Amino acid sequence: MKKNLLFLAGAACGTALLLGGCANSMNTIEPAGTVAQRQMLTDKRLITDTGLHRHVQPIGINTATGPGGFLKVQVEVQNTTGSRHSFNYRVEWFDENGMIINSPMAVATSRTIEGGETLAITATAPTDRAKDFRIKFIEAK
Amino acid sequence: MQTSLRSLPLLSIPAAGALLLLAGCSTPATYVETGSSQLVVNVGQINIQDFNQAADVMVASLIDNFINAGQCKSSVAGEPALMAISKIVNNTSKQIDTDLLVKKIRIALNRTGRIQTTTTMGLGGAEDPLAADQQKAQEFFEDKKHVRLPDYTLSGKIIEERAKSGSIRQSTYSFQLSLTSRSGVAVWEDAKEITKQGSSSTVGF
């Protein structure tokens, strides 16, 4: 009986240590009042993978155009779970007529997000003709 | 002898089963999109998606920090700046064609409408010898210089760094590029590291 109790206690400690070691959650700090003025956009979302959406949840999009006229996009995503996750994303650009701009650079980019982390994904338009964009997220294999 | 002959059909059953199993396990060849995340990943070599990602980052950095910042200047008003390709050093253990990186950057820069690449001037000779000859012939007949000197030159290096711990192998490839102006100043520079880790090749990022 005593042996069994000791074994159970050992197993419980081991599990707790293992879980503690596996956690990849992140703590952050930033100024309460930020100086930067962001131009946030209202977005339209199509969620087909709810699991991925929990790990990579878009929380806002802001854009800026530089002196050269190229559109720059920043998407903030948050991992609402407590575990590390790898994902891929791809940015598509569209001209003023809504036609897709083919670029040799339209490749999937891989990123890793820690548990609870907020990550900024940035992309610069391949040409100053790009006026709109679409960002696709997909699970890493 | 009779016994062994009789056992032949019995032996052939497991053999046929094994063959069927092997055939069932093999993956048929399929087409995958080069820009997708379904590509084979090798730890010990630079894969096509690594070149694509490095080129992507370099072009984004060039547009962001140089072109979009209004620093790209052309010597001919109203025309895009002219760039020539200089030396791209391969310091990895494998023989690679550096055009897998450079060509994508050239195409992307060309499409920005702000930078074009000369094919009649380059390190070790013209990329397009016929165009270079045509240019020379035109200069001879018109008795006038047509050669436009590049505003910028692109140079770089690809470096490999390997590490191993037990059965886990790790390779880091560092892609380093510099854009130098006529006055010899590196007006833009960037580096992108890609690290891969594993004990065997896999499919996907």
mmCIF file of C-alpha atoms in Angstrom:
data_model
loop_
_atom_site.group_PDB
_atom_site.id
_atom_site.type_symbol
_atom_site.label_atom_id
_atom_site.label_comp_id
_atom_site.label_asym_id
_atom_site.label_seq_id
_atom_site.Cartn_x
_atom_site.Cartn_y
_atom_site.Cartn_z
ATOM 1 C CA MET A 1 0.000 0.000 0.000
ATOM 2 C CA LYS A 2 2.804 2.360 1.054
ATOM 3 C CA LYS A 3 4.778 1.370 -2.060
ATOM 4 C CA ASN A 4 1.784 2.113 -4.288
ATOM 5 C CA LEU A 5 1.304 5.546 -2.731
ATOM 6 C CA LEU A 6 4.974 6.383 -3.223
ATOM 7 C CA PHE A 7 4.767 5.241 -6.839
ATOM 8 C CA LEU A 8 1.668 7.371 -7.474
ATOM 9 C CA ALA A 9 3.285 10.425 -5.853
ATOM 10 C CA GLY A 10 6.404 9.923 -7.970
ATOM 11 C CA ALA A 11 4.353 9.600 -11.144
ATOM 12 C CA ALA A 12 2.399 12.776 -10.289
ATOM 13 C CA CYS A 13 5.627 14.734 -9.668
ATOM 14 C CA GLY A 14 7.092 13.430 -12.905
ATOM 15 C CA THR A 15 4.013 14.474 -14.888
ATOM 16 C CA ALA A 16 4.026 17.933 -13.294
ATOM 17 C CA LEU A 17 7.713 18.400 -14.128
ATOM 18 C CA LEU A 18 7.148 17.186 -17.679
ATOM 19 C CA LEU A 19 4.226 19.551 -18.204
ATOM 20 C CA GLY A 20 6.177 22.418 -16.671
ATOM 21 C CA GLY A 21 9.083 21.721 -18.982
ATOM 22 C CA CYS A 22 6.848 21.536 -22.068
ATOM 23 C CA ALA A 23 5.073 24.858 -21.523
ATOM 24 C CA ASN A 24 6.180 27.476 -24.072
ATOM 25 C CA SER A 25 4.063 30.380 -22.966
ATOM 26 C CA MET A 26 5.401 33.917 -23.221
ATOM 27 C CA ASN A 27 5.263 36.939 -20.934
ATOM 28 C CA THR A 28 5.493 40.456 -22.423
ATOM 29 C CA ILE A 29 5.705 44.079 -21.341
ATOM 30 C CA GLU A 30 5.131 47.283 -23.339
ATOM 31 C CA PRO A 31 4.271 50.958 -22.633
ATOM 32 C CA ALA A 32 0.661 51.493 -21.556
ATOM 33 C CA GLY A 33 0.338 54.536 -23.811
ATOM 34 C CA THR A 34 1.991 53.981 -27.181
ATOM 35 C CA VAL A 35 3.376 56.922 -29.182
ATOM 36 C CA ALA A 36 2.901 55.410 -32.645
ATOM 37 C CA GLN A 37 -0.344 56.189 -34.460
ATOM 38 C CA ARG A 38 -1.508 53.091 -36.289
ATOM 39 C CA GLN A 39 -3.853 53.181 -39.248
ATOM 40 C CA MET A 40 -5.940 50.114 -38.397
ATOM 41 C CA LEU A 41 -8.133 48.502 -41.041
ATOM 42 C CA THR A 42 -11.424 46.703 -40.649
ATOM 43 C CA ASP A 43 -10.907 43.161 -41.849
ATOM 44 C CA LYS A 44 -12.891 40.317 -43.360
ATOM 45 C CA ARG A 45 -12.043 36.781 -42.210
ATOM 46 C CA LEU A 46 -12.742 33.321 -43.567
ATOM 47 C CA ILE A 47 -11.984 30.674 -40.940
ATOM 48 C CA THR A 48 -11.972 27.075 -42.114
ATOM 49 C CA ASP A 49 -9.380 25.702 -39.673
ATOM 50 C CA THR A 50 -10.493 26.557 -36.137
ATOM 51 C CA GLY A 51 -7.489 24.784 -34.612
ATOM 52 C CA LEU A 52 -5.098 26.996 -36.543
ATOM 53 C CA HIS A 53 -7.229 30.036 -35.682
ATOM 54 C CA ARG A 54 -6.684 29.366 -31.966
ATOM 55 C CA HIS A 55 -2.932 29.243 -32.493
ATOM 56 C CA VAL A 56 -2.695 32.083 -35.013
ATOM 57 C CA GLN A 57 -5.508 34.508 -34.331
ATOM 58 C CA PRO A 58 -5.307 37.810 -36.277
ATOM 59 C CA ILE A 59 -5.958 40.704 -33.894
ATOM 60 C CA GLY A 60 -5.431 43.645 -36.221
ATOM 61 C CA ILE A 61 -4.125 44.915 -39.548
ATOM 62 C CA ASN A 62 -2.456 48.251 -40.129
ATOM 63 C CA THR A 63 -0.975 49.674 -43.308
ATOM 64 C CA ALA A 64 1.401 52.454 -44.294
ATOM 65 C CA THR A 65 2.708 53.800 -47.601
ATOM 66 C CA GLY A 66 6.311 54.953 -47.837
ATOM 67 C CA PRO A 67 7.700 57.930 -49.832
ATOM 68 C CA GLY A 68 8.313 55.543 -52.737
ATOM 69 C CA GLY A 69 4.597 54.687 -52.902
ATOM 70 C CA PHE A 70 4.880 51.026 -51.887
ATOM 71 C CA LEU A 71 2.188 49.693 -49.570
ATOM 72 C CA LYS A 72 3.378 48.085 -46.354
ATOM 73 C CA VAL A 73 1.168 45.793 -44.304
ATOM 74 C CA GLN A 74 1.456 44.587 -40.742
ATOM 75 C CA VAL A 75 -0.781 41.894 -39.309
ATOM 76 C CA GLU A 76 -0.675 41.192 -35.615
ATOM 77 C CA VAL A 77 -1.487 37.614 -34.680
ATOM 78 C CA GLN A 78 -1.813 36.060 -31.273
ATOM 79 C CA ASN A 79 -1.455 32.501 -30.068
ATOM 80 C CA THR A 80 -4.349 32.098 -27.655
ATOM 81 C CA THR A 81 -3.100 28.693 -26.503
ATOM 82 C CA GLY A 82 -0.238 27.916 -24.150
ATOM 83 C CA SER A 83 1.816 25.877 -26.587
ATOM 84 C CA ARG A 84 4.319 26.713 -29.320
ATOM 85 C CA HIS A 85 3.019 26.419 -32.875
ATOM 86 C CA SER A 86 4.495 26.520 -36.376
ATOM 87 C CA PHE A 87 2.546 27.863 -39.314
ATOM 88 C CA ASN A 88 3.015 29.166 -42.836
ATOM 89 C CA TYR A 89 1.598 32.268 -44.424
ATOM 90 C CA ARG A 90 1.458 33.733 -47.895
ATOM 91 C CA VAL A 91 0.619 37.253 -49.049
ATOM 92 C CA GLU A 92 -1.211 37.954 -52.307
ATOM 93 C CA TRP A 93 -1.265 41.444 -53.799
ATOM 94 C CA PHE A 94 -3.912 42.989 -56.039
ATOM 95 C CA ASP A 95 -3.825 46.051 -58.277
ATOM 96 C CA GLU A 96 -6.431 48.832 -58.337
ATOM 97 C CA ASN A 97 -8.649 46.709 -60.607
ATOM 98 C CA GLY A 98 -8.566 43.800 -58.186
ATOM 99 C CA MET A 99 -6.337 41.729 -60.454
ATOM 100 C CA ILE A 100 -3.733 39.581 -58.725
ATOM 101 C CA ILE A 101 -0.126 40.691 -59.186
ATOM 102 C CA ASN A 102 2.063 37.728 -60.000
ATOM 103 C CA SER A 103 5.425 37.916 -58.341
ATOM 104 C CA PRO A 104 8.316 35.465 -58.081
ATOM 105 C CA MET A 105 8.238 36.316 -54.404
ATOM 106 C CA ALA A 106 4.786 34.841 -53.715
ATOM 107 C CA VAL A 107 6.115 32.005 -51.573
ATOM 108 C CA ALA A 108 4.926 30.486 -48.308
ATOM 109 C CA THR A 109 6.871 31.788 -45.326
ATOM 110 C CA SER A 110 7.218 29.710 -42.194
ATOM 111 C CA ARG A 111 6.989 31.180 -38.692
ATOM 112 C CA THR A 112 6.836 29.850 -35.163
ATOM 113 C CA ILE A 113 4.722 31.456 -32.457
ATOM 114 C CA GLU A 114 5.137 30.761 -28.761
ATOM 115 C CA GLY A 115 2.168 30.163 -26.464
ATOM 116 C CA GLY A 116 0.434 33.441 -25.649
ATOM 117 C CA GLU A 117 2.771 35.385 -27.922
ATOM 118 C CA THR A 118 1.705 38.284 -30.125
ATOM 119 C CA LEU A 119 3.600 38.337 -33.390
ATOM 120 C CA ALA A 120 3.781 41.008 -36.105
ATOM 121 C CA ILE A 121 3.853 39.746 -39.679
ATOM 122 C CA THR A 122 4.995 42.402 -42.108
ATOM 123 C CA ALA A 123 4.946 42.454 -45.889
ATOM 124 C CA THR A 124 5.863 45.082 -48.455
ATOM 125 C CA ALA A 125 4.109 45.223 -51.815
ATOM 126 C CA PRO A 126 6.246 44.048 -54.746
ATOM 127 C CA THR A 127 5.217 47.102 -56.805
ATOM 128 C CA ASP A 128 3.604 50.491 -56.250
ATOM 129 C CA ARG A 129 0.643 49.227 -58.338
ATOM 130 C CA ALA A 130 -0.420 47.005 -55.411
ATOM 131 C CA LYS A 131 -3.418 48.527 -53.642
ATOM 132 C CA ASP A 132 -5.003 45.527 -51.909
ATOM 133 C CA PHE A 133 -3.809 42.327 -50.311
ATOM 134 C CA ARG A 134 -4.890 39.004 -48.861
ATOM 135 C CA ILE A 135 -2.988 36.963 -46.292
ATOM 136 C CA LYS A 136 -3.403 33.194 -46.113
ATOM 137 C CA PHE A 137 -2.456 31.130 -43.077
ATOM 138 C CA ILE A 138 -1.875 27.403 -43.215
ATOM 139 C CA GLU A 139 -0.709 24.760 -40.749
ATOM 140 C CA ALA A 140 2.930 23.727 -41.020
ATOM 141 C CA LYS A 141 3.352 20.071 -41.877
ATOM 142 C CA MET B 1 12.941 -32.738 -53.250
ATOM 143 C CA GLN B 2 9.256 -33.464 -53.567
ATOM 144 C CA THR B 3 8.628 -31.692 -50.262
ATOM 145 C CA SER B 4 10.497 -28.574 -51.358
ATOM 146 C CA LEU B 5 8.610 -28.405 -54.651
ATOM 147 C CA ARG B 6 5.349 -28.671 -52.809
ATOM 148 C CA SER B 7 6.344 -25.822 -50.495
ATOM 149 C CA LEU B 8 7.075 -23.462 -53.394
ATOM 150 C CA PRO B 9 3.491 -22.117 -53.736
ATOM 151 C CA LEU B 10 3.409 -21.644 -49.986
ATOM 152 C CA LEU B 11 6.634 -19.625 -50.126
ATOM 153 C CA SER B 12 5.431 -17.515 -53.009
ATOM 154 C CA ILE B 13 2.413 -16.236 -50.996
ATOM 155 C CA PRO B 14 4.480 -14.250 -48.452
ATOM 156 C CA ALA B 15 6.764 -13.035 -51.254
ATOM 157 C CA ALA B 16 3.791 -11.722 -53.243
ATOM 158 C CA GLY B 17 2.402 -10.176 -50.058
ATOM 159 C CA ALA B 18 5.688 -8.401 -49.386
ATOM 160 C CA LEU B 19 5.778 -7.098 -52.956
ATOM 161 C CA LEU B 20 2.213 -5.809 -52.689
ATOM 162 C CA LEU B 21 3.061 -4.176 -49.363
ATOM 163 C CA LEU B 22 6.122 -2.485 -50.835
ATOM 164 C CA ALA B 23 4.177 -1.294 -53.858
ATOM 165 C CA GLY B 24 1.453 0.019 -51.562
ATOM 166 C CA CYS B 25 3.984 1.919 -49.434
ATOM 167 C CA SER B 26 5.680 3.732 -52.310
ATOM 168 C CA THR B 27 4.581 7.299 -52.982
ATOM 169 C CA PRO B 28 3.628 8.045 -56.581
ATOM 170 C CA ALA B 29 5.287 11.093 -58.144
ATOM 171 C CA THR B 30 3.075 14.167 -58.037
ATOM 172 C CA TYR B 31 3.406 17.846 -58.962
ATOM 173 C CA VAL B 32 3.689 20.292 -56.092
ATOM 174 C CA GLU B 33 3.741 24.068 -56.265
ATOM 175 C CA THR B 34 7.309 25.357 -55.827
ATOM 176 C CA GLY B 35 6.107 28.208 -53.630
ATOM 177 C CA SER B 36 4.094 25.883 -51.383
ATOM 178 C CA SER B 37 4.916 24.211 -48.079
ATOM 179 C CA GLN B 38 4.782 20.664 -49.498
ATOM 180 C CA LEU B 39 8.406 20.505 -50.618
ATOM 181 C CA VAL B 40 11.154 18.149 -49.485
ATOM 182 C CA VAL B 41 13.374 19.591 -46.753
ATOM 183 C CA ASN B 42 17.007 18.482 -46.473
ATOM 184 C CA VAL B 43 19.163 19.518 -43.552
ATOM 185 C CA GLY B 44 22.452 19.201 -45.414
ATOM 186 C CA GLN B 45 21.648 21.301 -48.476
ATOM 187 C CA ILE B 46 19.940 24.490 -49.589
ATOM 188 C CA ASN B 47 16.497 23.630 -50.945
ATOM 189 C CA ILE B 48 14.606 25.698 -53.513
ATOM 190 C CA GLN B 49 12.271 27.037 -50.817
ATOM 191 C CA ASP B 50 15.329 28.345 -48.922
ATOM 192 C CA PHE B 51 16.455 30.305 -51.984
ATOM 193 C CA ASN B 52 12.887 31.570 -52.441
ATOM 194 C CA GLN B 53 12.607 32.653 -48.831
ATOM 195 C CA ALA B 54 16.019 34.342 -48.852
ATOM 196 C CA ALA B 55 15.200 36.155 -52.107
ATOM 197 C CA ASP B 56 11.796 37.161 -50.705
ATOM 198 C CA VAL B 57 13.360 38.669 -47.588
ATOM 199 C CA MET B 58 16.077 40.442 -49.580
ATOM 200 C CA VAL B 59 13.609 41.985 -52.041
ATOM 201 C CA ALA B 60 11.293 43.081 -49.220
ATOM 202 C CA SER B 61 14.263 44.656 -47.439
ATOM 203 C CA LEU B 62 15.477 46.377 -50.628
ATOM 204 C CA ILE B 63 12.019 47.812 -51.319
ATOM 205 C CA ASP B 64 11.438 48.741 -47.691
ATOM 206 C CA ASN B 65 14.765 50.290 -46.792
ATOM 207 C CA PHE B 66 16.021 51.533 -50.138
ATOM 208 C CA ILE B 67 13.394 51.978 -52.859
ATOM 209 C CA ASN B 68 10.371 52.894 -50.716
ATOM 210 C CA ALA B 69 12.573 55.145 -48.579
ATOM 211 C CA GLY B 70 13.288 57.200 -51.716
ATOM 212 C CA GLN B 71 17.013 56.440 -51.750
ATOM 213 C CA CYS B 72 17.150 54.744 -55.150
ATOM 214 C CA LYS B 73 18.598 57.315 -57.577
ATOM 215 C CA SER B 74 18.993 56.913 -61.315
ATOM 216 C CA SER B 75 21.737 58.701 -63.251
ATOM 217 C CA VAL B 76 19.308 59.132 -66.169
ATOM 218 C CA ALA B 77 16.243 61.205 -65.324
ATOM 219 C CA GLY B 78 12.937 59.408 -65.936
ATOM 220 C CA GLU B 79 14.556 55.997 -66.277
ATOM 221 C CA PRO B 80 14.971 53.248 -63.674
ATOM 222 C CA ALA B 81 18.342 52.923 -61.956
ATOM 223 C CA LEU B 82 20.746 50.455 -63.566
ATOM 224 C CA MET B 83 22.231 47.579 -61.598
ATOM 225 C CA ALA B 84 25.008 45.161 -62.495
ATOM 226 C CA ILE B 85 25.614 41.811 -60.833
ATOM 227 C CA SER B 86 29.000 41.474 -59.203
ATOM 228 C CA LYS B 87 30.483 38.518 -57.356
ATOM 229 C CA ILE B 88 28.192 36.213 -55.351
ATOM 230 C CA VAL B 89 30.524 33.933 -53.387
ATOM 231 C CA ASN B 90 29.388 30.389 -52.561
ATOM 232 C CA ASN B 91 31.026 29.436 -49.262
ATOM 233 C CA THR B 92 28.961 26.300 -48.719
ATOM 234 C CA SER B 93 30.096 22.688 -49.069
ATOM 235 C CA LYS B 94 27.801 22.141 -52.070
ATOM 236 C CA GLN B 95 28.066 23.431 -55.595
ATOM 237 C CA ILE B 96 25.144 25.776 -56.170
ATOM 238 C CA ASP B 97 24.029 28.057 -58.966
ATOM 239 C CA THR B 98 23.776 31.473 -57.338
ATOM 240 C CA ASP B 99 21.237 32.494 -59.999
ATOM 241 C CA LEU B 100 18.686 30.534 -57.936
ATOM 242 C CA LEU B 101 18.919 33.484 -55.553
ATOM 243 C CA VAL B 102 19.986 36.382 -57.768
ATOM 244 C CA LYS B 103 17.612 35.852 -60.696
ATOM 245 C CA LYS B 104 14.540 36.013 -58.435
ATOM 246 C CA ILE B 105 15.816 39.259 -56.931
ATOM 247 C CA ARG B 106 16.451 40.687 -60.395
ATOM 248 C CA ILE B 107 12.959 39.762 -61.606
ATOM 249 C CA ALA B 108 11.317 41.265 -58.520
ATOM 250 C CA LEU B 109 13.373 44.470 -58.763
ATOM 251 C CA ASN B 110 12.614 44.777 -62.470
ATOM 252 C CA ARG B 111 8.886 44.526 -61.704
ATOM 253 C CA THR B 112 9.111 47.356 -59.183
ATOM 254 C CA GLY B 113 9.871 49.617 -62.171
ATOM 255 C CA ARG B 114 12.637 51.326 -60.188
ATOM 256 C CA ILE B 115 15.698 49.145 -60.907
ATOM 257 C CA GLN B 116 16.771 47.309 -64.051
ATOM 258 C CA THR B 117 19.713 44.961 -64.552
ATOM 259 C CA THR B 118 22.307 45.215 -67.306
ATOM 260 C CA THR B 119 23.026 42.016 -69.225
ATOM 261 C CA THR B 120 25.902 43.464 -71.278
ATOM 262 C CA MET B 121 28.167 44.222 -68.361
ATOM 263 C CA GLY B 122 29.190 41.900 -65.572
ATOM 264 C CA LEU B 123 31.957 40.170 -63.751
ATOM 265 C CA GLY B 124 33.656 37.684 -66.083
ATOM 266 C CA GLY B 125 31.901 39.000 -69.196
ATOM 267 C CA ALA B 126 28.495 39.877 -70.508
ATOM 268 C CA GLU B 127 25.553 37.671 -69.565
ATOM 269 C CA ASP B 128 24.151 38.236 -73.045
ATOM 270 C CA PRO B 129 27.178 38.301 -75.431
ATOM 271 C CA LEU B 130 25.039 38.998 -78.506
ATOM 272 C CA ALA B 131 23.498 42.092 -76.902
ATOM 273 C CA ALA B 132 27.009 43.248 -75.912
ATOM 274 C CA ASP B 133 28.262 42.762 -79.514
ATOM 275 C CA GLN B 134 25.237 44.594 -80.879
ATOM 276 C CA GLN B 135 25.903 47.476 -78.512
ATOM 277 C CA LYS B 136 29.544 47.625 -79.663
ATOM 278 C CA ALA B 137 28.542 47.527 -83.345
ATOM 279 C CA GLN B 138 26.054 50.347 -82.817
ATOM 280 C CA GLU B 139 28.733 52.413 -81.099
ATOM 281 C CA PHE B 140 31.142 51.750 -84.010
ATOM 282 C CA PHE B 141 28.682 52.701 -86.759
ATOM 283 C CA GLU B 142 27.277 55.733 -84.956
ATOM 284 C CA ASP B 143 30.714 56.675 -83.608
ATOM 285 C CA LYS B 144 29.083 57.376 -80.285
ATOM 286 C CA LYS B 145 29.252 55.793 -76.827
ATOM 287 C CA HIS B 146 26.016 54.085 -75.796
ATOM 288 C CA VAL B 147 27.264 52.283 -72.729
ATOM 289 C CA ARG B 148 25.459 53.396 -69.641
ATOM 290 C CA LEU B 149 27.430 52.699 -66.501
ATOM 291 C CA PRO B 150 25.551 50.916 -63.716
ATOM 292 C CA ASP B 151 24.317 53.067 -60.864
ATOM 293 C CA TYR B 152 24.607 50.134 -58.480
ATOM 294 C CA THR B 153 26.317 46.747 -58.228
ATOM 295 C CA LEU B 154 24.995 43.764 -56.306
ATOM 296 C CA SER B 155 27.440 41.482 -54.513
ATOM 297 C CA GLY B 156 27.113 38.877 -51.804
ATOM 298 C CA LYS B 157 28.029 35.669 -50.128
ATOM 299 C CA ILE B 158 26.299 32.442 -49.066
ATOM 300 C CA ILE B 159 27.803 30.882 -45.948
ATOM 301 C CA GLU B 160 27.114 27.503 -44.356
ATOM 302 C CA GLU B 161 27.456 26.647 -40.673
ATOM 303 C CA ARG B 162 26.911 23.086 -39.441
ATOM 304 C CA ALA B 163 26.353 21.621 -35.979
ATOM 305 C CA LYS B 164 25.518 18.148 -34.644
ATOM 306 C CA SER B 165 24.252 16.825 -31.339
ATOM 307 C CA GLY B 166 23.718 13.057 -31.204
ATOM 308 C CA SER B 167 21.617 12.115 -34.208
ATOM 309 C CA ILE B 168 20.290 15.678 -34.644
ATOM 310 C CA ARG B 169 21.992 17.631 -37.400
ATOM 311 C CA GLN B 170 21.657 21.377 -37.876
ATOM 312 C CA SER B 171 22.616 23.560 -40.835
ATOM 313 C CA THR B 172 22.470 27.331 -40.981
ATOM 314 C CA TYR B 173 22.740 29.090 -44.322
ATOM 315 C CA SER B 174 23.490 32.783 -44.234
ATOM 316 C CA PHE B 175 22.591 34.801 -47.332
ATOM 317 C CA GLN B 176 24.377 38.151 -47.329
ATOM 318 C CA LEU B 177 23.913 40.815 -49.992
ATOM 319 C CA SER B 178 25.217 44.359 -50.529
ATOM 320 C CA LEU B 179 24.232 47.035 -53.003
ATOM 321 C CA THR B 180 27.097 49.387 -53.784
ATOM 322 C CA SER B 181 26.771 52.804 -55.402
ATOM 323 C CA ARG B 182 29.138 54.250 -58.028
ATOM 324 C CA SER B 183 31.024 56.028 -55.269
ATOM 325 C CA GLY B 184 31.814 52.661 -53.672
ATOM 326 C CA VAL B 185 29.456 53.024 -50.724
ATOM 327 C CA ALA B 186 27.302 50.071 -49.635
ATOM 328 C CA VAL B 187 23.949 51.875 -49.755
ATOM 329 C CA TRP B 188 21.960 48.805 -48.748
ATOM 330 C CA GLU B 189 22.965 45.606 -46.982
ATOM 331 C CA ASP B 190 21.091 42.720 -45.453
ATOM 332 C CA ALA B 191 21.555 39.173 -44.250
ATOM 333 C CA LYS B 192 19.079 36.354 -43.870
ATOM 334 C CA GLU B 193 19.816 33.173 -41.917
ATOM 335 C CA ILE B 194 17.900 29.987 -42.529
ATOM 336 C CA THR B 195 18.406 27.203 -39.992
ATOM 337 C CA LYS B 196 17.244 23.635 -40.495
ATOM 338 C CA GLN B 197 17.362 20.861 -37.922
ATOM 339 C CA GLY B 198 16.599 17.150 -38.047
ATOM 340 C CA SER B 199 17.869 13.633 -38.316
ATOM 341 C CA SER B 200 16.421 12.911 -41.745
ATOM 342 C CA SER B 201 14.810 14.661 -44.695
ATOM 343 C CA THR B 202 11.138 15.552 -44.449
ATOM 344 C CA VAL B 203 8.394 17.011 -46.571
ATOM 345 C CA GLY B 204 7.031 20.443 -45.633
ATOM 346 C CA PHE B 205 8.329 23.417 -43.699
#
